[in-house]
Structure formats: C-alpha cells, structure tokens
Amino acid sequence: MEQITRLLFDPEIILGTLPTLLAEGLLNTLYLSFSGFGLGFLVGLVLALMGISKRWWVRLPAKVWIDLFRGLPAILVIIYVYFGFTLSGARIFEQRSSYAILALTLIASAYIAEILRAGIQSIDKGQMEAARSIGMGYLQAMWLVIIPQGIRRVLPPLTNELIALIKDSSLVFVIGMSVGDRELFRIGQQIVQEQGNLSALTAAGIMYVAITVPLTRVINWMDTRLREGKPLPDDELPQAAQRPTGGR
Amino acid sequence: MGEAAAASATPRVALRGLRKSFGTTEVLKGVDLEVAAGEVVCVIGASGSGKSTLLRCINLLEEPTEGRVEVDGVDLTARATNIDAIRTRVGMVFQQFNLFPHMSALRNVAIGLRKVKRMSRAEAERVARERLAEVGLAEKAAHRPAQLSGGQQQRVAIARALAMDPDVMLFDEVTSALDPELVKGVLAVMTDLAERGMTMVVVTHEMGFAREVADRVVFVDDGQIVEDRPPAELFGDPRSPRLRAFLEQVL
Ligand SMILES: Nc1ncnc2c1ncn2[C@@H]1O[C@H](COP(=O)(O)OP(=O)(O)OP(=O)(O)O)[C@@H](O)[C@H]1O
Ligand SMILES: [Mg+2]
C-alpha cells in the first residue's frame, strides 16, 4: 500500500515537477488547445453552414469531413498530420507545435460543426424569415441573427468540447516536442521515464483537473442561466453531437 | 382613394395566375389580385384556405409554383430580379412577431437600416427612434423583446418593417397571438398607417378592422379568391354560399 502511494503520490516528486509544469507545460497545453479550438471553431462554423445547405454537393464534403475527423481516434489524426507532412517532405510548418495545432483544429472542427449545426437549426425559422423580409441576404441574416442566437444555445456543449480538446492535446506527445515546447503530459511522461515513478504524471493530472474543473463549473452555471433566464417559447437546449465531459 | 388609384397606374402589387403546391398538395389554385398604391386590402377565409401562403408569395418567402408576382410592375419571379432589394420595399409583420430576441427594441428596428441600407449608426438609430415613437414605444427603446408585452412586441415589429420605408406592408394575422386587451393598440397603429396612405395587404380575423379600414375585402376559399369587393358590399351582401357560411361562423 505504501509502495503504491509512493509510486503515484510521492510529494517530493510532485512538488519538484510543478514548477516546470506551470512554467512550460501549462502554457503550451493552453496554447495548443485554445488555438485548436479557435481555429476549429472557424472551420466548424463553415462546415455547419455547409451542412445545412439545400444543395447536396455542398453538404457532402462537410459530411465526409465531419464523419472522418469524428470517426478517427485523435491520436491517429495527430500522427497522420505530423508524420504525413514531415516524412513526405511537405514541411508546411517550421514548428512542431503548428502541426499539433493543425491536427487539433481538424478534430475540433468536426465536433464543433455538429454542435453549431444543432444550435443553428434550433432557431425558429421565423427568425430567418423576419431577417430576409427586411432585405437581408441569406448569409447576412445567418451572421447577424441566426448564428448569435444559435451559439448562445450551445455554449454548454461548446465548452464541453473545449474540455475534451484540452485533454486530447496530451496526445501530441507522439510528435515528440522538445524542451520548451512540451505540454503537460509530455513533461510528466519524460520525468516518469527518468525516475521510474508515476508521481510526475500525477502532477500533470492535477494540472488538467485544475483547468477542466473550473470550465465544468462554467458549463453548469451557463446551463442553469440559460434554463432560468427568460427562455423563449421553444428555447430547448439541443443535445446533439456533444461528447460526455468524461472524455472520448 | 382606392378606385381612383386603381384605375390609373401600374398596380403596386399584382398576383397573376399564382399557383403554389407543397409536394403534391396544391394550396393556391390560380390567384389573381391587384392592389393599387394606397389601397388597403383585407384577406379573410377559413383556416388552411391559403391566406398566409398567398401573402408570403408577395415577398417570395414562398416561391410560387406557377404564375407571376409583380411589385410596381417588376416580376419578382424573374431570375434577374434582386429579391433582397425588393424585400426592403415590401414590409412584413408576422403573427409570432419574430423580433430578434438578442437585440434591444432599438437595434431590432435599426439593424436593417444599418446593415441593409448601410446608414451610419447614429442616423439609423435616429430613424429607429422616430419609428418607435410612431408606434408609441419611444420609452421602450432599450428593452429586449422578452421584457415587452405581446402587443408592444408586435408594435416594435411593425416599426422594424416601417423603418425600411416600404411601399407595401403585409400583415399576417398580426393580432392573433395577442391577449384581447392588447389587440386594440396594434389595430390602432395599423389604422393610423392606412390613413397615412400606406398600401397594405392584411390577412386578418378582425372583421371589424376589415369593415372599417379596408378598401376591398378578399375572401379566399380552398386556394382561390371567391369574392373581392368593398367591405360594405361583401359583408352586407355575401354572394357565395361559402362566404355566407364563413361569415356566419366568425360574426
Ligand atoms: N411549408 C408548408 N409545407 C407543407 N404544407 C404547407 C406549408 N405551408 C402551408 N401548408 C399547407 O397549406 C395550406 C394553407 O396554409 P396557409 O398557412 O396558407 O393557410 P391559412 O389560410 O393561412 O390558415 P390559417 O388561418 O390557419 O393561418 C394548409 O393546408 C397548410 O397545411
Ligand atoms: Mg395563416
């Protein structure tokens, strides 16, 4: 028992690892996941709009993209993106972290697209009709009227996706970031290999929980607020496409 | 003023041989209607007879299956027609208001001016405040739709449509979703608008309004216009048995 405790929770190792985790790992984890989320949001928005098009040849590529990047394990996408580009000689980026962000963007875009599509489709069609009837074009009405309302309704699943992506960012360890660019998991993993003790990963785990738990609280807070705050007649939160907070 | 105007120039709105099907069900079965500038036409008829569909064809919210829709002589169904531009000249008010819930009353009214008519923010808000004042809601400019009563929301919706300075206004049962005590205020705004010479097509169950304000009343039954006459005649001496039966039910 004591051995297990030492193996997982050696306070000396945990405390010793924290400075590096805070100074290097935390920043890089946040950098990777927030960049991936932000870019994934933009791509996801385009995919969502494509997904509700009347034209099948606009819908089809979006559907294939979404099925692909939701269907593949995240680690596979990361490996394909990084090794696919670098081994084939198509070094499109200088930095390894850029490949990591590209992979995370692809993954996030697929999930976010489905969340946003559900949000957009949950808006009463009278909104689009009212916007069009004062002379707005389709995309203009989407941008000014539908999307702002749609996003508001899916803030909880969007935050959920951010949490999932933060955890998925740990998988970029396969790219082998060098010192300075390592995110939380890789730092922990390297120390574990040096010391033959898992406590460094426990320290990394504590960091993940420290980021994600507040975000979960934010979701719950938004959830209640969206429910209590003067709901519209048909103001139901769409349940589509979100992943459980527990992970994939 | 109705007849005089109708006799002269191009009608403001003209429906010619209009047909509309949803799938295999034909909802409009050949509708011809002309509305002259300044005229107020009320459309009455049983539920499901096609009144809303007819109205929504006028600004192409529904695309006709056959026939033409003309606004000031411009065929809206023609491929070359810029429908967004025409829609700024055809205002529409809905039964469910359809205000933008994430915007204040002022922004609801100003947004079309800013984003469609490309006015500056200050100019758009000045016009929007004027329109809100006209419907008696100057003090509610900063309120969100959810903070307004149904009647107030509907008046904001009317102001929003009027802000675009349309040539025609379409109303689709705009008082049907309102509590009885709120109906009067909205009808007063519409009566005022009619008196100031706005061209209006009004789908309504308010027979009192049709009788007093309309120049012509159109009775729609089963996707066709069955009678199209001045209100005194149509209500005083209904010709078709269908209209007689309908009036017996609603009056
Ligand atoms: N988008 C649609 N798809 C299929 N059928 C439709 C659609 N819109 C209307 N209809 C059908 O067309 C018919 C006429 O509908 P419409 O809404 O024009 O009637 P209405 O006269 O306005 O009735 P109400 O007084 O109840 O508003 C109805 O039978 C309706 O079910
Ligand atoms: Mg109707």
XYZ file of C-alpha atoms and ligand atoms in Angstrom, chain B residues 22 27 46-53 173 205, ligand 1:
43
model
C -46.333 21.887 -51.276
C -52.538 25.233 -51.821
C -61.081 29.782 -43.140
C -58.024 28.240 -41.525
C -55.958 26.377 -44.086
C -57.536 28.121 -47.057
C -54.165 29.519 -48.176
C -54.191 33.108 -46.874
C -50.718 33.023 -45.376
C -49.302 31.285 -48.399
C -52.837 37.715 -38.566
C -59.720 37.537 -38.447
N -44.423 24.757 -45.718
C -45.530 24.008 -45.928
N -45.413 22.716 -46.250
C -46.499 21.947 -46.475
N -47.753 22.396 -46.398
C -47.951 23.673 -46.071
C -46.847 24.550 -45.823
N -47.337 25.766 -45.534
C -48.672 25.656 -45.596
N -49.055 24.411 -45.929
C -50.414 23.942 -46.109
O -51.067 24.820 -46.991
C -52.394 25.035 -46.598
C -52.662 26.511 -46.497
O -51.856 27.030 -45.463
P -51.896 28.543 -45.050
O -50.965 28.701 -43.925
O -51.663 29.397 -46.239
O -53.399 28.717 -44.552
P -54.073 29.937 -43.832
O -55.246 30.301 -44.658
O -53.078 30.995 -43.567
O -54.563 29.300 -42.481
P -54.610 29.934 -41.005
O -55.835 30.802 -40.952
O -54.753 28.747 -40.121
O -53.352 30.686 -40.799
C -52.600 24.293 -45.308
O -53.283 23.098 -45.590
C -51.207 24.006 -44.821
O -51.164 22.790 -44.135
